[in-house]
Amino acid sequence: GLSGSSNGIVISAPAVALLLISRIAGKNADTKGRKGAMMGGMALIAISDVGTALSNSLATLVLARLGLGLGRGYAEAGERGMLTDLANKTPRLRGRALALQQACIALGIAIGAPLGGMVVEEYGARSAFLCVSAAAMVSLGIY
């Protein structure tokens, strides 16, 4: 097990990377395209979650979690940019479109957390990250 401070570093690493990359990822999504940012970000999320599952040291675990934050930065910049583009085509539905996106995020958390807990209980903690990686790959295929 990790110490309390090590756990804090591992848990905060994605947020730190997301904070640092968001402006760059947003500019990339604006100039090079939303879909590419979403796809590149999802690919990095998938790789990072496999890295998390296979990690055998604090350094590799933190590196994998930083990768997750970078992937989220790009994927979310592309996704939110695309949603804004679509919502601007029908301004009277903009609020509903954004609310629906937030509801989908909440639904994913509401379903994902209990399912993840069941996977962890049955197969171990590392398996949950492999499941998230598989879901990211499915999303990548859908894009």
PDB file of C-alpha atoms in Angstrom:
ATOM      1  CA  GLY A   1       0.000   0.000   0.000  1.00  0.00           C
ATOM      2  CA  LEU A   2       0.963   3.581  -0.553  1.00  0.00           C
ATOM      3  CA  SER A   3       1.451   6.126   2.210  1.00  0.00           C
ATOM      4  CA  GLY A   4      -1.095   8.880   2.661  1.00  0.00           C
ATOM      5  CA  SER A   5       1.116  11.446   0.941  1.00  0.00           C
ATOM      6  CA  SER A   6       1.842   9.060  -1.945  1.00  0.00           C
ATOM      7  CA  ASN A   7      -1.880   8.450  -2.357  1.00  0.00           C
ATOM      8  CA  GLY A   8      -2.408  12.197  -2.463  1.00  0.00           C
ATOM      9  CA  ILE A   9       0.191  12.594  -5.195  1.00  0.00           C
ATOM     10  CA  VAL A  10      -1.313   9.760  -7.249  1.00  0.00           C
ATOM     11  CA  ILE A  11      -4.852  11.091  -6.870  1.00  0.00           C
ATOM     12  CA  SER A  12      -3.918  14.703  -7.679  1.00  0.00           C
ATOM     13  CA  ALA A  13      -1.570  13.930 -10.609  1.00  0.00           C
ATOM     14  CA  PRO A  14      -4.329  13.874 -13.281  1.00  0.00           C
ATOM     15  CA  ALA A  15      -5.709  17.202 -12.052  1.00  0.00           C
ATOM     16  CA  VAL A  16      -2.243  18.795 -12.127  1.00  0.00           C
ATOM     17  CA  ALA A  17      -1.652  17.605 -15.698  1.00  0.00           C
ATOM     18  CA  LEU A  18      -5.154  18.728 -16.741  1.00  0.00           C
ATOM     19  CA  LEU A  19      -4.503  22.152 -15.240  1.00  0.00           C
ATOM     20  CA  LEU A  20      -1.191  22.493 -17.057  1.00  0.00           C
ATOM     21  CA  ILE A  21      -2.365  21.256 -20.475  1.00  0.00           C
ATOM     22  CA  SER A  22      -5.861  22.747 -20.726  1.00  0.00           C
ATOM     23  CA  ARG A  23      -4.909  25.991 -22.448  1.00  0.00           C
ATOM     24  CA  ILE A  24      -2.660  24.209 -24.957  1.00  0.00           C
ATOM     25  CA  ALA A  25      -5.249  21.496 -25.581  1.00  0.00           C
ATOM     26  CA  GLY A  26      -7.977  24.078 -26.111  1.00  0.00           C
ATOM     27  CA  LYS A  27      -5.880  25.954 -28.638  1.00  0.00           C
ATOM     28  CA  ASN A  28      -5.089  22.663 -30.377  1.00  0.00           C
ATOM     29  CA  ALA A  29      -8.790  21.782 -30.568  1.00  0.00           C
ATOM     30  CA  ASP A  30      -9.541  25.235 -31.982  1.00  0.00           C
ATOM     31  CA  THR A  31      -6.805  25.218 -34.616  1.00  0.00           C
ATOM     32  CA  LYS A  32      -6.335  21.565 -35.564  1.00  0.00           C
ATOM     33  CA  GLY A  33      -9.846  20.260 -35.031  1.00  0.00           C
ATOM     34  CA  ARG A  34     -12.150  18.965 -32.345  1.00  0.00           C
ATOM     35  CA  LYS A  35     -12.270  15.354 -33.472  1.00  0.00           C
ATOM     36  CA  GLY A  36      -8.501  14.947 -33.546  1.00  0.00           C
ATOM     37  CA  ALA A  37      -8.204  16.351 -30.032  1.00  0.00           C
ATOM     38  CA  MET A  38     -10.930  14.007 -28.799  1.00  0.00           C
ATOM     39  CA  MET A  39      -9.387  10.964 -30.459  1.00  0.00           C
ATOM     40  CA  GLY A  40      -5.822  11.730 -29.389  1.00  0.00           C
ATOM     41  CA  GLY A  41      -6.980  12.400 -25.851  1.00  0.00           C
ATOM     42  CA  MET A  42      -8.988   9.175 -25.676  1.00  0.00           C
ATOM     43  CA  ALA A  43      -6.025   7.177 -26.984  1.00  0.00           C
ATOM     44  CA  LEU A  44      -3.816   8.704 -24.285  1.00  0.00           C
ATOM     45  CA  ILE A  45      -6.458   7.944 -21.649  1.00  0.00           C
ATOM     46  CA  ALA A  46      -6.564   4.304 -22.772  1.00  0.00           C
ATOM     47  CA  ILE A  47      -2.771   3.990 -22.700  1.00  0.00           C
ATOM     48  CA  SER A  48      -2.521   5.739 -19.339  1.00  0.00           C
ATOM     49  CA  ASP A  49      -5.095   3.491 -17.707  1.00  0.00           C
ATOM     50  CA  VAL A  50      -3.243   0.402 -18.939  1.00  0.00           C
ATOM     51  CA  GLY A  51      -0.098   2.001 -17.517  1.00  0.00           C
ATOM     52  CA  THR A  52      -1.882   2.515 -14.210  1.00  0.00           C
ATOM     53  CA  ALA A  53      -2.997  -1.114 -14.137  1.00  0.00           C
ATOM     54  CA  LEU A  54       0.506  -2.402 -14.929  1.00  0.00           C
ATOM     55  CA  SER A  55       2.405   0.055 -12.726  1.00  0.00           C
ATOM     56  CA  ASN A  56       4.775  -1.470 -10.191  1.00  0.00           C
ATOM     57  CA  SER A  57       6.305   1.650  -8.620  1.00  0.00           C
ATOM     58  CA  LEU A  58       5.207   5.046  -7.409  1.00  0.00           C
ATOM     59  CA  ALA A  59       7.114   6.740 -10.238  1.00  0.00           C
ATOM     60  CA  THR A  60       5.402   4.734 -13.006  1.00  0.00           C
ATOM     61  CA  LEU A  61       2.040   5.126 -11.299  1.00  0.00           C
ATOM     62  CA  VAL A  62       2.396   8.914 -11.112  1.00  0.00           C
ATOM     63  CA  LEU A  63       3.597   9.018 -14.719  1.00  0.00           C
ATOM     64  CA  ALA A  64       0.557   7.028 -15.852  1.00  0.00           C
ATOM     65  CA  ARG A  65      -1.796   9.273 -13.887  1.00  0.00           C
ATOM     66  CA  LEU A  66      -0.163  12.388 -15.364  1.00  0.00           C
ATOM     67  CA  GLY A  67      -0.794  10.849 -18.795  1.00  0.00           C
ATOM     68  CA  LEU A  68      -4.444  10.435 -17.857  1.00  0.00           C
ATOM     69  CA  GLY A  69      -4.688  14.139 -17.071  1.00  0.00           C
ATOM     70  CA  LEU A  70      -3.054  15.062 -20.373  1.00  0.00           C
ATOM     71  CA  GLY A  71      -5.452  12.778 -22.233  1.00  0.00           C
ATOM     72  CA  ARG A  72      -8.428  14.229 -20.433  1.00  0.00           C
ATOM     73  CA  GLY A  73      -7.249  17.735 -21.280  1.00  0.00           C
ATOM     74  CA  TYR A  74      -7.237  17.011 -25.004  1.00  0.00           C
ATOM     75  CA  ALA A  75     -10.357  14.845 -25.055  1.00  0.00           C
ATOM     76  CA  GLU A  76     -12.393  17.315 -23.037  1.00  0.00           C
ATOM     77  CA  ALA A  77     -11.203  20.343 -25.025  1.00  0.00           C
ATOM     78  CA  GLY A  78     -12.292  18.656 -28.238  1.00  0.00           C
ATOM     79  CA  GLU A  79     -15.571  17.409 -26.806  1.00  0.00           C
ATOM     80  CA  ARG A  80     -16.550  20.709 -25.226  1.00  0.00           C
ATOM     81  CA  GLY A  81     -15.506  22.641 -28.315  1.00  0.00           C
ATOM     82  CA  MET A  82     -17.606  20.346 -30.499  1.00  0.00           C
ATOM     83  CA  LEU A  83     -20.559  20.652 -28.152  1.00  0.00           C
ATOM     84  CA  THR A  84     -20.262  24.434 -28.231  1.00  0.00           C
ATOM     85  CA  ASP A  85     -20.090  24.405 -32.034  1.00  0.00           C
ATOM     86  CA  LEU A  86     -23.241  22.295 -32.201  1.00  0.00           C
ATOM     87  CA  ALA A  87     -25.058  24.314 -29.545  1.00  0.00           C
ATOM     88  CA  ASN A  88     -24.294  27.565 -31.375  1.00  0.00           C
ATOM     89  CA  LYS A  89     -26.130  26.246 -34.432  1.00  0.00           C
ATOM     90  CA  THR A  90     -29.348  26.245 -32.421  1.00  0.00           C
ATOM     91  CA  PRO A  91     -28.951  28.938 -29.745  1.00  0.00           C
ATOM     92  CA  ARG A  92     -32.420  28.397 -28.315  1.00  0.00           C
ATOM     93  CA  LEU A  93     -31.409  24.813 -27.390  1.00  0.00           C
ATOM     94  CA  ARG A  94     -27.940  25.676 -26.058  1.00  0.00           C
ATOM     95  CA  GLY A  95     -28.884  25.429 -22.390  1.00  0.00           C
ATOM     96  CA  ARG A  96     -30.609  22.103 -22.873  1.00  0.00           C
ATOM     97  CA  ALA A  97     -27.682  20.716 -24.862  1.00  0.00           C
ATOM     98  CA  LEU A  98     -25.186  21.693 -22.176  1.00  0.00           C
ATOM     99  CA  ALA A  99     -27.465  20.368 -19.441  1.00  0.00           C
ATOM    100  CA  LEU A 100     -27.803  17.056 -21.271  1.00  0.00           C
ATOM    101  CA  GLN A 101     -24.025  16.785 -21.495  1.00  0.00           C
ATOM    102  CA  GLN A 102     -23.727  17.351 -17.747  1.00  0.00           C
ATOM    103  CA  ALA A 103     -26.464  14.786 -17.106  1.00  0.00           C
ATOM    104  CA  CYS A 104     -24.565  12.234 -19.202  1.00  0.00           C
ATOM    105  CA  ILE A 105     -21.420  12.850 -17.148  1.00  0.00           C
ATOM    106  CA  ALA A 106     -23.404  12.379 -13.946  1.00  0.00           C
ATOM    107  CA  LEU A 107     -24.980   9.200 -15.312  1.00  0.00           C
ATOM    108  CA  GLY A 108     -21.552   7.829 -16.187  1.00  0.00           C
ATOM    109  CA  ILE A 109     -20.328   8.446 -12.652  1.00  0.00           C
ATOM    110  CA  ALA A 110     -23.524   7.064 -11.104  1.00  0.00           C
ATOM    111  CA  ILE A 111     -23.238   3.842 -13.116  1.00  0.00           C
ATOM    112  CA  GLY A 112     -19.449   3.628 -13.316  1.00  0.00           C
ATOM    113  CA  ALA A 113     -18.644   3.926  -9.622  1.00  0.00           C
ATOM    114  CA  PRO A 114     -20.784   0.979  -8.471  1.00  0.00           C
ATOM    115  CA  LEU A 115     -19.743  -1.147 -11.461  1.00  0.00           C
ATOM    116  CA  GLY A 116     -16.116  -0.271 -10.822  1.00  0.00           C
ATOM    117  CA  GLY A 117     -16.526  -1.293  -7.203  1.00  0.00           C
ATOM    118  CA  MET A 118     -17.950  -4.640  -8.265  1.00  0.00           C
ATOM    119  CA  VAL A 119     -15.069  -5.196 -10.696  1.00  0.00           C
ATOM    120  CA  VAL A 120     -12.544  -4.335  -7.971  1.00  0.00           C
ATOM    121  CA  GLU A 121     -14.195  -6.723  -5.490  1.00  0.00           C
ATOM    122  CA  GLU A 122     -14.281  -9.546  -8.008  1.00  0.00           C
ATOM    123  CA  TYR A 123     -11.007  -9.085  -9.911  1.00  0.00           C
ATOM    124  CA  GLY A 124      -8.825  -6.603  -8.007  1.00  0.00           C
ATOM    125  CA  ALA A 125      -8.086  -2.910  -8.277  1.00  0.00           C
ATOM    126  CA  ARG A 126      -5.917  -3.118 -11.394  1.00  0.00           C
ATOM    127  CA  SER A 127      -8.762  -4.641 -13.386  1.00  0.00           C
ATOM    128  CA  ALA A 128     -10.875  -1.502 -12.972  1.00  0.00           C
ATOM    129  CA  PHE A 129      -8.261   0.507 -14.883  1.00  0.00           C
ATOM    130  CA  LEU A 130      -8.240  -2.073 -17.659  1.00  0.00           C
ATOM    131  CA  CYS A 131     -12.027  -1.713 -17.902  1.00  0.00           C
ATOM    132  CA  VAL A 132     -11.711   2.060 -18.178  1.00  0.00           C
ATOM    133  CA  SER A 133      -9.059   1.591 -20.852  1.00  0.00           C
ATOM    134  CA  ALA A 134     -11.397  -0.704 -22.788  1.00  0.00           C
ATOM    135  CA  ALA A 135     -14.198   1.868 -22.518  1.00  0.00           C
ATOM    136  CA  ALA A 136     -11.849   4.568 -23.817  1.00  0.00           C
ATOM    137  CA  MET A 137     -10.973   2.368 -26.785  1.00  0.00           C
ATOM    138  CA  VAL A 138     -14.670   1.808 -27.527  1.00  0.00           C
ATOM    139  CA  SER A 139     -15.211   5.579 -27.387  1.00  0.00           C
ATOM    140  CA  LEU A 140     -12.257   6.063 -29.697  1.00  0.00           C
ATOM    141  CA  GLY A 141     -13.835   3.645 -32.151  1.00  0.00           C
ATOM    142  CA  ILE A 142     -17.148   5.484 -32.011  1.00  0.00           C
ATOM    143  CA  TYR A 143     -15.502   8.857 -32.738  1.00  0.00           C
TER     144      TYR A 143
END
